[in-house]
CSV table of C-alpha atoms in Angstrom, one decimal:
chain,number,residue,atom,x,y,z
X,8,LEU,CA,73.0,-85.3,-92.2
X,9,GLU,CA,73.0,-85.9,-95.9
X,10,LEU,CA,76.3,-84.1,-96.3
X,11,ASP,CA,77.8,-86.1,-93.4
X,12,LYS,CA,76.7,-89.3,-95.1
X,13,TYR,CA,78.2,-88.1,-98.4
X,14,VAL,CA,81.6,-87.4,-96.7
X,15,GLN,CA,81.6,-90.9,-95.2
X,16,GLY,CA,81.4,-92.2,-98.7
X,17,LEU,CA,84.4,-90.1,-99.6
X,18,HIS,CA,86.3,-91.5,-96.6
X,19,SER,CA,85.5,-95.1,-97.8
X,20,SER,CA,86.8,-94.4,-101.3
X,21,LEU,CA,90.0,-92.9,-99.9
X,22,GLN,CA,90.6,-96.1,-98.0
X,23,SER,CA,90.3,-98.3,-101.1
X,24,PRO,CA,93.5,-100.0,-102.1
X,25,GLU,CA,92.4,-99.7,-105.8
X,26,LEU,CA,92.6,-95.9,-105.6
X,27,GLN,CA,95.0,-94.8,-108.3
X,28,ASN,CA,94.3,-91.1,-109.2
X,29,LEU,CA,92.7,-88.5,-107.0
X,30,GLU,CA,92.0,-86.2,-109.9
X,31,THR,CA,89.9,-88.8,-111.9
X,32,GLU,CA,88.5,-90.8,-109.1
X,33,VAL,CA,87.9,-88.4,-106.1
X,34,ARG,CA,87.3,-85.0,-107.7
X,35,PRO,CA,84.2,-86.2,-109.6
X,36,TYR,CA,82.8,-87.5,-106.3
X,37,LEU,CA,83.5,-84.2,-104.6
X,38,SER,CA,81.9,-82.2,-107.4
X,39,ARG,CA,78.6,-84.0,-107.1
X,40,TRP,CA,78.0,-83.2,-103.4
X,41,TYR,CA,75.6,-80.4,-104.1
X,42,GLU,CA,73.4,-82.4,-106.4
X,43,GLU,CA,73.4,-85.4,-104.2
X,44,SER,CA,73.2,-83.9,-100.7
X,45,VAL,CA,71.3,-80.6,-101.2
X,46,MET,CA,69.1,-80.8,-104.4
X,47,HIS,CA,67.2,-84.0,-103.7
X,48,ILE,CA,64.4,-82.3,-101.8
X,49,HIS,CA,64.0,-79.8,-104.7
X,50,ARG,CA,63.9,-82.6,-107.3
X,51,VAL,CA,61.3,-84.5,-105.3
X,52,VAL,CA,59.0,-81.5,-104.9
X,53,GLN,CA,59.4,-80.7,-108.6
X,54,LEU,CA,58.5,-84.2,-109.6
X,55,PHE,CA,55.5,-84.7,-107.3
X,56,GLN,CA,54.1,-81.1,-107.2
X,57,SER,CA,50.8,-81.0,-105.4
X,58,CYS,CA,51.1,-84.7,-104.6
X,59,ILE,CA,53.9,-83.9,-102.2
X,60,GLY,CA,51.4,-84.0,-99.3
X,61,PHE,CA,51.1,-87.8,-99.7
X,62,LEU,CA,54.8,-88.2,-99.2
X,63,LEU,CA,54.7,-85.9,-96.1
X,64,HIS,CA,52.0,-88.0,-94.6
X,65,ALA,CA,53.8,-91.2,-95.4
X,66,ALA,CA,56.9,-89.9,-93.6
X,67,LEU,CA,55.0,-88.8,-90.5
X,68,SER,CA,52.9,-92.1,-90.3
X,69,HIS,CA,55.9,-94.4,-91.0
X,70,THR,CA,54.2,-95.8,-94.1
X,71,HIS,CA,56.5,-97.8,-96.3
X,72,VAL,CA,57.0,-96.2,-99.7
X,73,GLU,CA,57.9,-98.3,-102.8
X,74,VAL,CA,59.1,-96.7,-106.0
X,75,ILE,CA,58.7,-98.7,-109.2
X,76,ASN,CA,59.7,-98.2,-112.8
X,77,SER,CA,62.2,-95.6,-111.8
X,78,ASP,CA,65.9,-94.8,-112.2
X,79,GLU,CA,68.2,-95.2,-109.2
X,80,ARG,CA,68.6,-91.5,-108.5
X,81,THR,CA,64.8,-90.9,-108.2
X,82,LYS,CA,64.5,-93.9,-105.9
X,83,ALA,CA,67.3,-92.5,-103.7
X,84,ASP,CA,65.8,-89.0,-103.8
X,85,VAL,CA,62.4,-90.3,-102.6
X,86,SER,CA,64.0,-92.4,-99.9
X,87,ARG,CA,66.1,-89.5,-98.6
X,88,PHE,CA,63.1,-87.2,-98.7
X,89,ILE,CA,61.0,-89.6,-96.6
X,90,LYS,CA,63.9,-90.0,-94.1
X,91,ALA,CA,64.4,-86.3,-93.9
X,92,ALA,CA,60.6,-85.7,-93.2
X,93,SER,CA,60.3,-88.5,-90.7
X,94,LEU,CA,60.0,-87.8,-87.0
X,95,GLN,CA,61.5,-91.2,-85.9
X,96,GLY,CA,63.9,-90.6,-83.1
X,97,LEU,CA,63.0,-86.9,-82.7
X,98,SER,CA,60.1,-87.1,-80.2
X,99,GLN,CA,60.9,-86.3,-76.6
X,100,GLN,CA,59.9,-89.8,-75.3
X,101,ASP,CA,62.2,-92.6,-76.5
X,102,THR,CA,60.1,-94.4,-79.1
X,103,THR,CA,61.6,-97.6,-80.3
X,104,THR,CA,61.4,-98.9,-83.8
X,105,ALA,CA,59.8,-102.1,-82.5
X,106,SER,CA,56.9,-100.4,-80.9
X,107,LEU,CA,56.2,-98.3,-84.0
X,108,CYS,CA,56.3,-101.4,-86.2
X,109,LYS,CA,53.9,-103.2,-83.8
X,110,ALA,CA,51.5,-100.2,-84.1
X,111,LEU,CA,51.7,-100.2,-87.8
X,112,SER,CA,51.0,-103.9,-88.1
X,113,GLU,CA,47.9,-103.5,-86.1
X,114,ASP,CA,46.7,-100.6,-88.3
X,115,THR,CA,46.8,-102.8,-91.4
X,116,GLN,CA,48.2,-99.9,-93.5
X,117,SER,CA,49.0,-100.3,-97.2
X,118,ASP,CA,52.3,-99.3,-98.7
X,119,LEU,CA,52.4,-96.1,-100.8
X,120,ILE,CA,53.3,-97.2,-104.3
X,121,ILE,CA,54.9,-94.7,-106.7
X,122,ASP,CA,54.9,-95.6,-110.4
X,123,CYS,CA,57.4,-93.5,-112.3
X,124,SER,CA,56.5,-94.9,-115.7
X,125,THR,CA,54.1,-92.0,-116.2
X,126,SER,CA,54.7,-88.3,-116.0
X,127,PRO,CA,53.8,-87.1,-113.4
X,128,PRO,CA,54.2,-90.3,-111.4
X,129,THR,CA,51.1,-92.3,-110.5
X,130,LEU,CA,50.6,-92.8,-106.7
X,131,THR,CA,48.6,-95.7,-105.3
X,132,ASN,CA,47.2,-96.2,-101.8
X,133,THR,CA,47.5,-92.5,-101.1
X,134,THR,CA,46.6,-91.0,-97.7
X,135,SER,CA,46.9,-87.4,-96.5
X,136,ASN,CA,45.3,-85.1,-94.0
X,137,ARG,CA,44.6,-81.4,-93.6
X,138,PHE,CA,47.9,-80.8,-91.8
X,139,CYS,CA,50.1,-82.2,-94.6
X,140,ASP,CA,48.0,-80.6,-97.3
X,141,GLY,CA,48.4,-77.2,-95.6
X,142,TRP,CA,52.2,-77.3,-96.2
X,143,ILE,CA,52.0,-78.1,-100.0
X,144,GLN,CA,51.9,-74.5,-101.2
X,145,ALA,CA,54.9,-73.5,-99.1
X,146,PHE,CA,57.0,-76.3,-100.7
X,147,LEU,CA,55.7,-75.4,-104.2
X,148,ASN,CA,56.6,-71.7,-103.7
X,149,ALA,CA,60.1,-72.5,-102.6
X,150,ALA,CA,60.7,-75.0,-105.4
X,151,GLU,CA,59.5,-72.4,-107.9
X,152,ARG,CA,62.1,-70.0,-106.6
X,153,CYS,CA,64.7,-72.8,-106.9
X,154,ASN,CA,65.9,-72.4,-103.3
X,155,PRO,CA,66.8,-75.8,-101.9
X,156,PHE,CA,68.0,-74.4,-98.6
X,157,LEU,CA,64.6,-72.7,-98.1
X,158,LEU,CA,63.0,-76.0,-98.9
X,159,ARG,CA,65.0,-77.7,-96.3
X,160,GLN,CA,64.1,-75.1,-93.7
X,161,ILE,CA,60.4,-75.5,-94.6
X,162,LEU,CA,60.8,-79.2,-94.1
X,163,GLU,CA,62.3,-78.7,-90.7
X,164,ASN,CA,59.5,-76.2,-89.8
X,165,PHE,CA,57.0,-78.9,-90.9
X,166,LYS,CA,58.6,-81.4,-88.6
X,167,LEU,CA,58.9,-78.9,-85.7
X,168,LYS,CA,55.2,-78.2,-85.9
X,169,ALA,CA,54.3,-81.9,-85.9
X,170,ILE,CA,56.5,-82.5,-82.9
X,171,GLN,CA,54.9,-79.6,-81.0
X,172,ASP,CA,51.5,-81.0,-81.7
X,173,MET,CA,52.6,-84.4,-80.6
X,174,ASN,CA,53.9,-83.0,-77.3
X,175,SER,CA,50.6,-81.1,-76.8
X,176,LEU,CA,48.7,-84.4,-77.3
X,177,LYS,CA,50.8,-86.2,-74.8
X,178,ARG,CA,50.1,-83.4,-72.2
X,179,PHE,CA,46.4,-83.5,-73.0
X,180,VAL,CA,46.3,-87.3,-72.6
X,181,ARG,CA,48.0,-87.1,-69.2
X,182,GLN,CA,45.4,-84.5,-68.1
X,183,ALA,CA,42.5,-86.5,-69.6
X,184,GLU,CA,43.3,-89.4,-67.2
X,185,MET,CA,42.0,-87.2,-64.4
X,186,SER,CA,39.5,-84.8,-66.0
X,187,HIS,CA,36.6,-85.2,-68.5
X,188,TYR,CA,37.0,-81.6,-69.5
X,189,ALA,CA,40.7,-82.2,-70.4
X,190,LEU,CA,39.4,-85.2,-72.5
X,191,PHE,CA,37.0,-82.8,-74.3
X,192,ARG,CA,39.9,-80.3,-74.9
X,193,CYS,CA,41.9,-83.2,-76.3
X,194,CYS,CA,39.1,-84.0,-78.8
X,195,GLN,CA,38.9,-80.4,-79.8
X,196,PHE,CA,42.7,-80.2,-80.3
X,197,LEU,CA,42.7,-83.3,-82.5
X,198,GLN,CA,39.8,-82.1,-84.6
X,199,GLY,CA,41.4,-78.7,-85.1
X,200,CYS,CA,45.1,-79.6,-85.8
X,201,GLY,CA,44.3,-81.6,-88.9
X,202,ASN,CA,46.9,-84.3,-88.0
X,203,GLY,CA,44.9,-86.4,-85.6
X,204,ASP,CA,45.4,-89.7,-87.3
X,205,VAL,CA,49.2,-89.4,-87.2
X,206,LEU,CA,49.3,-88.0,-83.7
X,207,LEU,CA,47.2,-90.8,-82.4
X,208,GLN,CA,49.2,-93.5,-84.2
X,209,ASN,CA,52.4,-92.2,-82.6
X,210,ALA,CA,50.8,-91.8,-79.2
X,211,ARG,CA,49.5,-95.3,-79.3
X,212,ALA,CA,53.0,-96.6,-79.9
X,213,GLU,CA,54.6,-94.5,-77.2
X,214,HIS,CA,52.0,-95.3,-74.5
X,215,SER,CA,51.6,-99.0,-75.3
X,216,ASP,CA,52.7,-100.0,-71.8
X,217,LEU,CA,50.3,-97.5,-70.0
X,218,PRO,CA,46.8,-99.0,-69.8
X,219,GLU,CA,45.1,-95.8,-68.7
X,220,ALA,CA,46.6,-93.7,-71.5
X,221,CYS,CA,45.7,-96.5,-74.0
X,222,ASN,CA,42.1,-96.2,-72.9
X,223,ILE,CA,42.1,-92.5,-73.5
X,224,ILE,CA,43.7,-92.9,-76.9
X,225,ALA,CA,41.1,-95.5,-77.8
X,226,VAL,CA,38.3,-93.1,-76.9
X,227,LEU,CA,40.0,-90.3,-79.0
X,228,ASP,CA,40.4,-92.6,-81.9
X,229,GLU,CA,36.7,-93.5,-81.8
X,230,PHE,CA,35.8,-89.8,-81.6
X,231,LEU,CA,37.9,-89.0,-84.8
X,232,ARG,CA,36.4,-92.0,-86.7
X,233,GLU,CA,32.8,-90.8,-85.9
X,234,LYS,CA,33.7,-87.3,-87.0
X,235,ALA,CA,35.2,-88.6,-90.2
X,236,GLN,CA,32.1,-90.7,-91.0
X,237,ALA,CA,29.8,-87.8,-90.2
């Protein structure tokens, strides 16, 4: 997707009436494709190291990320990383942006602030969970080997696992409408997967027009909050 977008930029420059010299104006653009379209995930992991879990959680939970005191390339890198790690538009059920935004406004979440005036960057309003933290070492190992394509594959595996868990939760919620035992299994699943907060947030948005499912999700949410307090 990043490479497709980069090629679109090339197409735009070729259509410009001011274009005078392919060698001086187009070749430099072509030569930067690897740095711009492939290496951004590697640069982000190298920059944030063990804090990468906070960015993964922000991407999954649709939390707005603001980068301050930074150069334009770092801002673009973080934005592209968040977009690449996001599940928006990938779940089986058609989740609209409007329903997700509505769910977020009800959750009173705070933006994740990244201040790049320090090294490493300072992160404010950080939130993560066991699921996101469990992927940190895989990202760090791939970054240490300087393999950006492996990093991208790890990111895709991370998203695939999150989608699988999301689909499992949907199935459990449907079953829980008819069975208390299924509701118990649903609670166990959320407790064990380590990603319950994100899964419930997405489920709440996707089932907003189904009263029975909303009631089940409210019960599950209360269960997770009680466990967290305990």
